Amino acid sequence: MDIPFSTLVGFGAGCIGLYSLLPQVVKCCRTGDVAAISLRMFAVRIFGLLLWTVYGYALGSLPVLIFSALGLVLSTVILVLKVRGSRTQPAGDECSRDVVREENPGSADPVAG
């Protein structure tokens, strides 16, 4: 069986690209922490992967078709977790826990003497 070099490169690139997304999916599924995930970025990524999947199908390129479809599935999982997580979290809560607010920064606390 003689597999073209370009197909081998495509499968290698697809494996690496998919592998780079797996830690994010695993972390989001295990912890449910999606505060650092950009909703807009993953929505655009899903649209791009959908187009790549259609392109791979139209060309008959198995590496493009397979890995863009798998990336589409994994990215959709992250997007669903993000949307589900943002519904349960009050608006603005993700930033308020990291910021220490001072009510009156110019005044000093009285010193007990």
mmCIF file of N, CA and C in Angstrom:
data_model
loop_
_atom_site.group_PDB
_atom_site.id
_atom_site.type_symbol
_atom_site.label_atom_id
_atom_site.label_comp_id
_atom_site.label_asym_id
_atom_site.label_seq_id
_atom_site.Cartn_x
_atom_site.Cartn_y
_atom_site.Cartn_z
ATOM 1 N N MET A 1 0.845 -1.172 0.000
ATOM 2 C CA MET A 1 0.000 0.000 0.000
ATOM 3 C C MET A 1 0.892 1.237 0.000
ATOM 4 N N ASP A 2 0.686 2.090 -0.971
ATOM 5 C CA ASP A 2 1.521 3.277 -1.144
ATOM 6 C C ASP A 2 0.712 4.530 -0.798
ATOM 7 N N ILE A 3 0.999 5.097 0.370
ATOM 8 C CA ILE A 3 0.292 6.299 0.826
ATOM 9 C C ILE A 3 1.125 7.514 0.437
ATOM 10 N N PRO A 4 0.499 8.501 -0.220
ATOM 11 C CA PRO A 4 1.251 9.708 -0.609
ATOM 12 C C PRO A 4 1.809 10.443 0.610
ATOM 13 N N PHE A 5 2.952 11.074 0.408
ATOM 14 C CA PHE A 5 3.609 11.832 1.478
ATOM 15 C C PHE A 5 2.702 12.938 2.016
ATOM 16 N N SER A 6 1.963 13.607 1.133
ATOM 17 C CA SER A 6 1.079 14.693 1.575
ATOM 18 C C SER A 6 -0.016 14.179 2.506
ATOM 19 N N THR A 7 -0.491 12.976 2.285
ATOM 20 C CA THR A 7 -1.502 12.392 3.165
ATOM 21 C C THR A 7 -0.906 12.078 4.533
ATOM 22 N N LEU A 8 0.305 11.565 4.538
ATOM 23 C CA LEU A 8 0.978 11.296 5.817
ATOM 24 C C LEU A 8 1.207 12.577 6.607
ATOM 25 N N VAL A 9 1.631 13.624 5.912
ATOM 26 C CA VAL A 9 1.826 14.918 6.572
ATOM 27 C C VAL A 9 0.494 15.432 7.104
ATOM 28 N N GLY A 10 -0.572 15.267 6.333
ATOM 29 C CA GLY A 10 -1.899 15.698 6.767
ATOM 30 C C GLY A 10 -2.365 14.973 8.011
ATOM 31 N N PHE A 11 -2.147 13.658 8.055
ATOM 32 C CA PHE A 11 -2.518 12.897 9.245
ATOM 33 C C PHE A 11 -1.662 13.296 10.450
ATOM 34 N N GLY A 12 -0.391 13.532 10.238
ATOM 35 C CA GLY A 12 0.481 13.975 11.325
ATOM 36 C C GLY A 12 0.056 15.334 11.868
ATOM 37 N N ALA A 13 -0.205 16.266 10.970
ATOM 38 C CA ALA A 13 -0.637 17.603 11.386
ATOM 39 C C ALA A 13 -1.982 17.542 12.103
ATOM 40 N N GLY A 14 -2.876 16.711 11.600
ATOM 41 C CA GLY A 14 -4.185 16.564 12.240
ATOM 42 C C GLY A 14 -4.083 15.994 13.637
ATOM 43 N N CYS A 15 -3.220 15.002 13.812
ATOM 44 C CA CYS A 15 -3.025 14.408 15.140
ATOM 45 C C CYS A 15 -2.480 15.428 16.128
ATOM 46 N N ILE A 16 -1.497 16.193 15.695
ATOM 47 C CA ILE A 16 -0.903 17.203 16.574
ATOM 48 C C ILE A 16 -1.917 18.297 16.911
ATOM 49 N N GLY A 17 -2.651 18.756 15.916
ATOM 50 C CA GLY A 17 -3.653 19.795 16.156
ATOM 51 C C GLY A 17 -4.746 19.336 17.094
ATOM 52 N N LEU A 18 -5.193 18.108 16.918
ATOM 53 C CA LEU A 18 -6.233 17.564 17.771
ATOM 54 C C LEU A 18 -5.702 17.323 19.187
ATOM 55 N N TYR A 19 -4.473 16.831 19.275
ATOM 56 C CA TYR A 19 -3.853 16.578 20.572
ATOM 57 C C TYR A 19 -3.699 17.868 21.381
ATOM 58 N N SER A 20 -3.465 18.982 20.693
ATOM 59 C CA SER A 20 -3.305 20.254 21.401
ATOM 60 C C SER A 20 -4.615 20.737 22.021
ATOM 61 N N LEU A 21 -5.742 20.276 21.513
ATOM 62 C CA LEU A 21 -7.038 20.689 22.033
ATOM 63 C C LEU A 21 -7.511 19.787 23.178
ATOM 64 N N LEU A 22 -7.021 18.579 23.234
ATOM 65 C CA LEU A 22 -7.489 17.611 24.230
ATOM 66 C C LEU A 22 -7.311 18.056 25.685
ATOM 67 N N PRO A 23 -6.160 18.616 26.091
ATOM 68 C CA PRO A 23 -6.042 19.031 27.499
ATOM 69 C C PRO A 23 -7.102 20.054 27.912
ATOM 70 N N GLN A 24 -7.465 20.950 27.011
ATOM 71 C CA GLN A 24 -8.485 21.946 27.326
ATOM 72 C C GLN A 24 -9.848 21.287 27.520
ATOM 73 N N VAL A 25 -10.174 20.348 26.644
ATOM 74 C CA VAL A 25 -11.452 19.645 26.751
ATOM 75 C C VAL A 25 -11.505 18.836 28.049
ATOM 76 N N VAL A 26 -10.442 18.131 28.352
ATOM 77 C CA VAL A 26 -10.399 17.313 29.569
ATOM 78 C C VAL A 26 -10.538 18.190 30.807
ATOM 79 N N LYS A 27 -9.821 19.314 30.831
ATOM 80 C CA LYS A 27 -9.893 20.213 31.991
ATOM 81 C C LYS A 27 -11.299 20.785 32.153
ATOM 82 N N CYS A 28 -11.893 21.219 31.068
ATOM 83 C CA CYS A 28 -13.244 21.788 31.142
ATOM 84 C C CYS A 28 -14.270 20.752 31.591
ATOM 85 N N CYS A 29 -14.118 19.518 31.110
ATOM 86 C CA CYS A 29 -15.059 18.464 31.496
ATOM 87 C C CYS A 29 -14.882 18.050 32.945
ATOM 88 N N ARG A 30 -13.642 17.946 33.407
ATOM 89 C CA ARG A 30 -13.380 17.509 34.786
ATOM 90 C C ARG A 30 -13.748 18.557 35.813
ATOM 91 N N THR A 31 -13.293 19.788 35.580
ATOM 92 C CA THR A 31 -13.471 20.832 36.596
ATOM 93 C C THR A 31 -14.725 21.667 36.389
ATOM 94 N N GLY A 32 -15.179 21.762 35.154
ATOM 95 C CA GLY A 32 -16.311 22.627 34.856
ATOM 96 C C GLY A 32 -15.921 24.096 34.822
ATOM 97 N N ASP A 33 -14.640 24.388 34.996
ATOM 98 C CA ASP A 33 -14.153 25.768 35.003
ATOM 99 C C ASP A 33 -13.966 26.259 33.569
ATOM 100 N N VAL A 34 -14.846 27.134 33.137
ATOM 101 C CA VAL A 34 -14.786 27.671 31.779
ATOM 102 C C VAL A 34 -14.679 29.191 31.783
ATOM 103 N N ALA A 35 -14.329 29.763 32.929
ATOM 104 C CA ALA A 35 -14.266 31.216 33.056
ATOM 105 C C ALA A 35 -13.241 31.831 32.111
ATOM 106 N N ALA A 36 -12.146 31.133 31.856
ATOM 107 C CA ALA A 36 -11.090 31.680 31.009
ATOM 108 C C ALA A 36 -11.314 31.404 29.527
ATOM 109 N N ILE A 37 -12.373 30.698 29.185
ATOM 110 C CA ILE A 37 -12.656 30.352 27.794
ATOM 111 C C ILE A 37 -13.377 31.507 27.121
ATOM 112 N N SER A 38 -12.911 31.864 25.936
ATOM 113 C CA SER A 38 -13.542 32.924 25.164
ATOM 114 C C SER A 38 -14.682 32.344 24.325
ATOM 115 N N LEU A 39 -15.887 32.775 24.619
ATOM 116 C CA LEU A 39 -17.062 32.319 23.890
ATOM 117 C C LEU A 39 -16.958 32.679 22.408
ATOM 118 N N ARG A 40 -16.569 33.905 22.128
ATOM 119 C CA ARG A 40 -16.460 34.370 20.748
ATOM 120 C C ARG A 40 -15.406 33.583 19.972
ATOM 121 N N MET A 41 -14.268 33.327 20.595
ATOM 122 C CA MET A 41 -13.200 32.601 19.911
ATOM 123 C C MET A 41 -13.646 31.190 19.541
ATOM 124 N N PHE A 42 -14.306 30.505 20.464
ATOM 125 C CA PHE A 42 -14.735 29.144 20.149
ATOM 126 C C PHE A 42 -15.891 29.131 19.158
ATOM 127 N N ALA A 43 -16.740 30.139 19.161
ATOM 128 C CA ALA A 43 -17.802 30.214 18.153
ATOM 129 C C ALA A 43 -17.201 30.395 16.758
ATOM 130 N N VAL A 44 -16.220 31.268 16.643
ATOM 131 C CA VAL A 44 -15.542 31.472 15.353
ATOM 132 C C VAL A 44 -14.764 30.221 14.966
ATOM 133 N N ARG A 45 -14.120 29.585 15.922
ATOM 134 C CA ARG A 45 -13.369 28.351 15.654
ATOM 135 C C ARG A 45 -14.286 27.255 15.118
ATOM 136 N N ILE A 46 -15.461 27.119 15.708
ATOM 137 C CA ILE A 46 -16.415 26.104 15.262
ATOM 138 C C ILE A 46 -16.866 26.387 13.836
ATOM 139 N N PHE A 47 -17.136 27.633 13.535
ATOM 140 C CA PHE A 47 -17.537 27.994 12.173
ATOM 141 C C PHE A 47 -16.415 27.668 11.183
ATOM 142 N N GLY A 48 -15.180 28.000 11.543
ATOM 143 C CA GLY A 48 -14.042 27.694 10.683
ATOM 144 C C GLY A 48 -13.861 26.197 10.491
ATOM 145 N N LEU A 49 -13.998 25.432 11.558
ATOM 146 C CA LEU A 49 -13.868 23.974 11.463
ATOM 147 C C LEU A 49 -14.994 23.360 10.642
ATOM 148 N N LEU A 50 -16.177 23.946 10.724
ATOM 149 C CA LEU A 50 -17.280 23.486 9.882
ATOM 150 C C LEU A 50 -16.941 23.688 8.406
ATOM 151 N N LEU A 51 -16.380 24.854 8.088
ATOM 152 C CA LEU A 51 -15.975 25.115 6.706
ATOM 153 C C LEU A 51 -14.854 24.176 6.259
ATOM 154 N N TRP A 52 -13.874 23.914 7.142
ATOM 155 C CA TRP A 52 -12.795 22.984 6.814
ATOM 156 C C TRP A 52 -13.339 21.576 6.580
ATOM 157 N N THR A 53 -14.339 21.176 7.358
ATOM 158 C CA THR A 53 -14.943 19.858 7.183
ATOM 159 C C THR A 53 -15.615 19.757 5.822
ATOM 160 N N VAL A 54 -16.362 20.770 5.456
ATOM 161 C CA VAL A 54 -17.007 20.793 4.134
ATOM 162 C C VAL A 54 -15.954 20.795 3.030
ATOM 163 N N TYR A 55 -14.901 21.566 3.218
ATOM 164 C CA TYR A 55 -13.806 21.627 2.247
ATOM 165 C C TYR A 55 -13.128 20.265 2.094
ATOM 166 N N GLY A 56 -12.852 19.591 3.197
ATOM 167 C CA GLY A 56 -12.241 18.272 3.147
ATOM 168 C C GLY A 56 -13.124 17.264 2.451
ATOM 169 N N TYR A 57 -14.423 17.356 2.664
ATOM 170 C CA TYR A 57 -15.367 16.478 1.988
ATOM 171 C C TYR A 57 -15.385 16.763 0.489
ATOM 172 N N ALA A 58 -15.428 18.044 0.126
ATOM 173 C CA ALA A 58 -15.469 18.433 -1.290
ATOM 174 C C ALA A 58 -14.209 17.996 -2.031
ATOM 175 N N LEU A 59 -13.066 18.064 -1.362
ATOM 176 C CA LEU A 59 -11.813 17.655 -1.982
ATOM 177 C C LEU A 59 -11.610 16.141 -1.929
ATOM 178 N N GLY A 60 -12.285 15.487 -1.031
ATOM 179 C CA GLY A 60 -12.066 14.064 -0.833
ATOM 180 C C GLY A 60 -10.786 13.799 -0.066
ATOM 181 N N SER A 61 -10.379 14.778 0.754
ATOM 182 C CA SER A 61 -9.154 14.659 1.541
ATOM 183 C C SER A 61 -9.492 14.114 2.921
ATOM 184 N N LEU A 62 -9.121 12.856 3.150
ATOM 185 C CA LEU A 62 -9.426 12.232 4.437
ATOM 186 C C LEU A 62 -8.801 12.942 5.635
ATOM 187 N N PRO A 63 -7.518 13.345 5.566
ATOM 188 C CA PRO A 63 -6.964 14.022 6.751
ATOM 189 C C PRO A 63 -7.719 15.306 7.104
ATOM 190 N N VAL A 64 -8.025 16.117 6.111
ATOM 191 C CA VAL A 64 -8.743 17.371 6.379
ATOM 192 C C VAL A 64 -10.136 17.074 6.903
ATOM 193 N N LEU A 65 -10.816 16.147 6.286
ATOM 194 C CA LEU A 65 -12.178 15.810 6.681
ATOM 195 C C LEU A 65 -12.223 15.233 8.098
ATOM 196 N N ILE A 66 -11.405 14.248 8.369
ATOM 197 C CA ILE A 66 -11.433 13.564 9.665
ATOM 198 C C ILE A 66 -11.056 14.493 10.810
ATOM 199 N N PHE A 67 -9.934 15.193 10.677
ATOM 200 C CA PHE A 67 -9.451 15.975 11.812
ATOM 201 C C PHE A 67 -10.215 17.276 12.000
ATOM 202 N N SER A 68 -10.745 17.844 10.940
ATOM 203 C CA SER A 68 -11.578 19.029 11.138
ATOM 204 C C SER A 68 -12.911 18.631 11.764
ATOM 205 N N ALA A 69 -13.443 17.467 11.407
ATOM 206 C CA ALA A 69 -14.691 17.003 12.011
ATOM 207 C C ALA A 69 -14.481 16.671 13.497
ATOM 208 N N LEU A 70 -13.364 16.017 13.821
ATOM 209 C CA LEU A 70 -13.082 15.722 15.232
ATOM 210 C C LEU A 70 -12.820 17.000 16.031
ATOM 211 N N GLY A 71 -12.111 17.942 15.446
ATOM 212 C CA GLY A 71 -11.893 19.232 16.100
ATOM 213 C C GLY A 71 -13.198 19.981 16.300
ATOM 214 N N LEU A 72 -14.096 19.846 15.334
ATOM 215 C CA LEU A 72 -15.414 20.459 15.433
ATOM 216 C C LEU A 72 -16.186 19.889 16.624
ATOM 217 N N VAL A 73 -16.121 18.583 16.807
ATOM 218 C CA VAL A 73 -16.807 17.944 17.929
ATOM 219 C C VAL A 73 -16.218 18.421 19.264
ATOM 220 N N LEU A 74 -14.889 18.402 19.383
ATOM 221 C CA LEU A 74 -14.260 18.810 20.643
ATOM 222 C C LEU A 74 -14.504 20.281 20.954
ATOM 223 N N SER A 75 -14.429 21.129 19.937
ATOM 224 C CA SER A 75 -14.674 22.556 20.151
ATOM 225 C C SER A 75 -16.126 22.819 20.522
ATOM 226 N N THR A 76 -17.033 22.041 19.957
ATOM 227 C CA THR A 76 -18.446 22.180 20.300
ATOM 228 C C THR A 76 -18.687 21.781 21.748
ATOM 229 N N VAL A 77 -18.003 20.751 22.227
ATOM 230 C CA VAL A 77 -18.115 20.349 23.636
ATOM 231 C C VAL A 77 -17.695 21.511 24.536
ATOM 232 N N ILE A 78 -16.570 22.141 24.220
ATOM 233 C CA ILE A 78 -16.103 23.270 25.030
ATOM 234 C C ILE A 78 -17.098 24.427 24.966
ATOM 235 N N LEU A 79 -17.628 24.716 23.785
ATOM 236 C CA LEU A 79 -18.588 25.814 23.645
ATOM 237 C C LEU A 79 -19.862 25.527 24.446
ATOM 238 N N VAL A 80 -20.346 24.298 24.400
ATOM 239 C CA VAL A 80 -21.545 23.938 25.163
ATOM 240 C C VAL A 80 -21.276 24.084 26.659
ATOM 241 N N LEU A 81 -20.120 23.627 27.125
ATOM 242 C CA LEU A 81 -19.772 23.794 28.535
ATOM 243 C C LEU A 81 -19.677 25.266 28.915
ATOM 244 N N LYS A 82 -19.146 26.085 28.023
ATOM 245 C CA LYS A 82 -19.033 27.520 28.286
ATOM 246 C C LYS A 82 -20.409 28.157 28.387
ATOM 247 N N VAL A 83 -21.285 27.848 27.445
ATOM 248 C CA VAL A 83 -22.637 28.435 27.469
ATOM 249 C C VAL A 83 -23.391 27.954 28.697
ATOM 250 N N ARG A 84 -23.285 26.685 29.003
ATOM 251 C CA ARG A 84 -23.955 26.134 30.177
ATOM 252 C C ARG A 84 -23.393 26.749 31.455
ATOM 253 N N GLY A 85 -22.071 26.934 31.508
ATOM 254 C CA GLY A 85 -21.437 27.530 32.682
ATOM 255 C C GLY A 85 -21.769 28.991 32.858
ATOM 256 N N SER A 86 -21.923 29.720 31.751
ATOM 257 C CA SER A 86 -22.235 31.150 31.860
ATOM 258 C C SER A 86 -23.674 31.377 32.292
ATOM 259 N N ARG A 87 -24.542 30.408 32.085
ATOM 260 C CA ARG A 87 -25.926 30.538 32.542
ATOM 261 C C ARG A 87 -26.037 30.390 34.051
ATOM 262 N N THR A 88 -25.177 29.555 34.620
ATOM 263 C CA THR A 88 -25.257 29.313 36.061
ATOM 264 C C THR A 88 -24.462 30.317 36.868
ATOM 265 N N GLN A 89 -23.576 31.068 36.202
ATOM 266 C CA GLN A 89 -22.724 32.017 36.912
ATOM 267 C C GLN A 89 -23.318 33.422 36.783
ATOM 268 N N PRO A 90 -23.489 34.151 37.889
ATOM 269 C CA PRO A 90 -24.017 35.510 37.804
ATOM 270 C C PRO A 90 -23.108 36.399 36.968
ATOM 271 N N ALA A 91 -23.701 37.366 36.304
ATOM 272 C CA ALA A 91 -22.938 38.276 35.447
ATOM 273 C C ALA A 91 -21.911 39.040 36.262
ATOM 274 N N GLY A 92 -20.688 39.089 35.771
ATOM 275 C CA GLY A 92 -19.624 39.829 36.418
ATOM 276 C C GLY A 92 -18.930 39.081 37.540
ATOM 277 N N ASP A 93 -19.401 37.904 37.883
ATOM 278 C CA ASP A 93 -18.824 37.156 38.997
ATOM 279 C C ASP A 93 -17.409 36.682 38.703
ATOM 280 N N GLU A 94 -17.111 36.391 37.445
ATOM 281 C CA GLU A 94 -15.792 35.855 37.113
ATOM 282 C C GLU A 94 -14.678 36.854 37.382
ATOM 283 N N CYS A 95 -14.966 38.133 37.300
ATOM 284 C CA CYS A 95 -13.934 39.137 37.536
ATOM 285 C C CYS A 95 -13.892 39.557 39.005
ATOM 286 N N SER A 96 -15.010 39.501 39.704
ATOM 287 C CA SER A 96 -15.069 40.042 41.055
ATOM 288 C C SER A 96 -14.264 39.226 42.051
ATOM 289 N N ARG A 97 -14.061 37.941 41.796
ATOM 290 C CA ARG A 97 -13.321 37.150 42.767
ATOM 291 C C ARG A 97 -11.822 37.378 42.690
ATOM 292 N N ASP A 98 -11.340 37.931 41.561
ATOM 293 C CA ASP A 98 -9.913 38.154 41.394
ATOM 294 C C ASP A 98 -9.481 39.567 41.774
ATOM 295 N N VAL A 99 -10.423 40.452 41.986
ATOM 296 C CA VAL A 99 -10.103 41.848 42.239
ATOM 297 C C VAL A 99 -10.414 42.185 43.690
ATOM 298 N N VAL A 100 -9.441 42.738 44.377
ATOM 299 C CA VAL A 100 -9.658 43.209 45.741
ATOM 300 C C VAL A 100 -10.027 44.678 45.638
ATOM 301 N N ARG A 101 -11.204 45.015 46.131
ATOM 302 C CA ARG A 101 -11.687 46.391 46.008
ATOM 303 C C ARG A 101 -11.556 47.101 47.350
ATOM 304 N N GLU A 102 -11.115 48.330 47.249
ATOM 305 C CA GLU A 102 -11.052 49.165 48.437
ATOM 306 C C GLU A 102 -12.148 50.202 48.317
ATOM 307 N N GLU A 103 -12.899 50.402 49.400
ATOM 308 C CA GLU A 103 -13.985 51.356 49.358
ATOM 309 C C GLU A 103 -13.470 52.784 49.308
ATOM 310 N N ASN A 104 -12.482 53.114 50.114
ATOM 311 C CA ASN A 104 -11.936 54.446 50.133
ATOM 312 C C ASN A 104 -10.420 54.318 50.172
ATOM 313 N N PRO A 105 -9.766 54.272 49.009
ATOM 314 C CA PRO A 105 -8.339 53.996 48.990
ATOM 315 C C PRO A 105 -7.485 55.074 49.621
ATOM 316 N N GLY A 106 -7.993 56.293 49.798
ATOM 317 C CA GLY A 106 -7.192 57.374 50.351
ATOM 318 C C GLY A 106 -7.136 57.379 51.882
ATOM 319 N N SER A 107 -8.065 56.678 52.508
ATOM 320 C CA SER A 107 -8.077 56.706 53.973
ATOM 321 C C SER A 107 -7.337 55.513 54.540
ATOM 322 N N ALA A 108 -6.789 55.718 55.702
ATOM 323 C CA ALA A 108 -6.052 54.658 56.380
ATOM 324 C C ALA A 108 -6.910 54.121 57.507
ATOM 325 N N ASP A 109 -6.694 52.859 57.828
ATOM 326 C CA ASP A 109 -7.413 52.272 58.962
ATOM 327 C C ASP A 109 -6.841 52.840 60.256
ATOM 328 N N PRO A 110 -7.707 53.053 61.231
ATOM 329 C CA PRO A 110 -7.195 53.562 62.505
ATOM 330 C C PRO A 110 -6.286 52.520 63.161
ATOM 331 N N VAL A 111 -5.253 53.009 63.758
ATOM 332 C CA VAL A 111 -4.284 52.144 64.417
ATOM 333 C C VAL A 111 -4.670 52.048 65.881
ATOM 334 N N ALA A 112 -4.765 50.789 66.333
ATOM 335 C CA ALA A 112 -5.100 50.589 67.748
ATOM 336 C C ALA A 112 -3.895 50.904 68.591
ATOM 337 N N GLY A 113 -4.072 51.693 69.596
ATOM 338 C CA GLY A 113 -2.924 52.119 70.358
ATOM 339 C C GLY A 113 -2.971 51.728 71.720
#
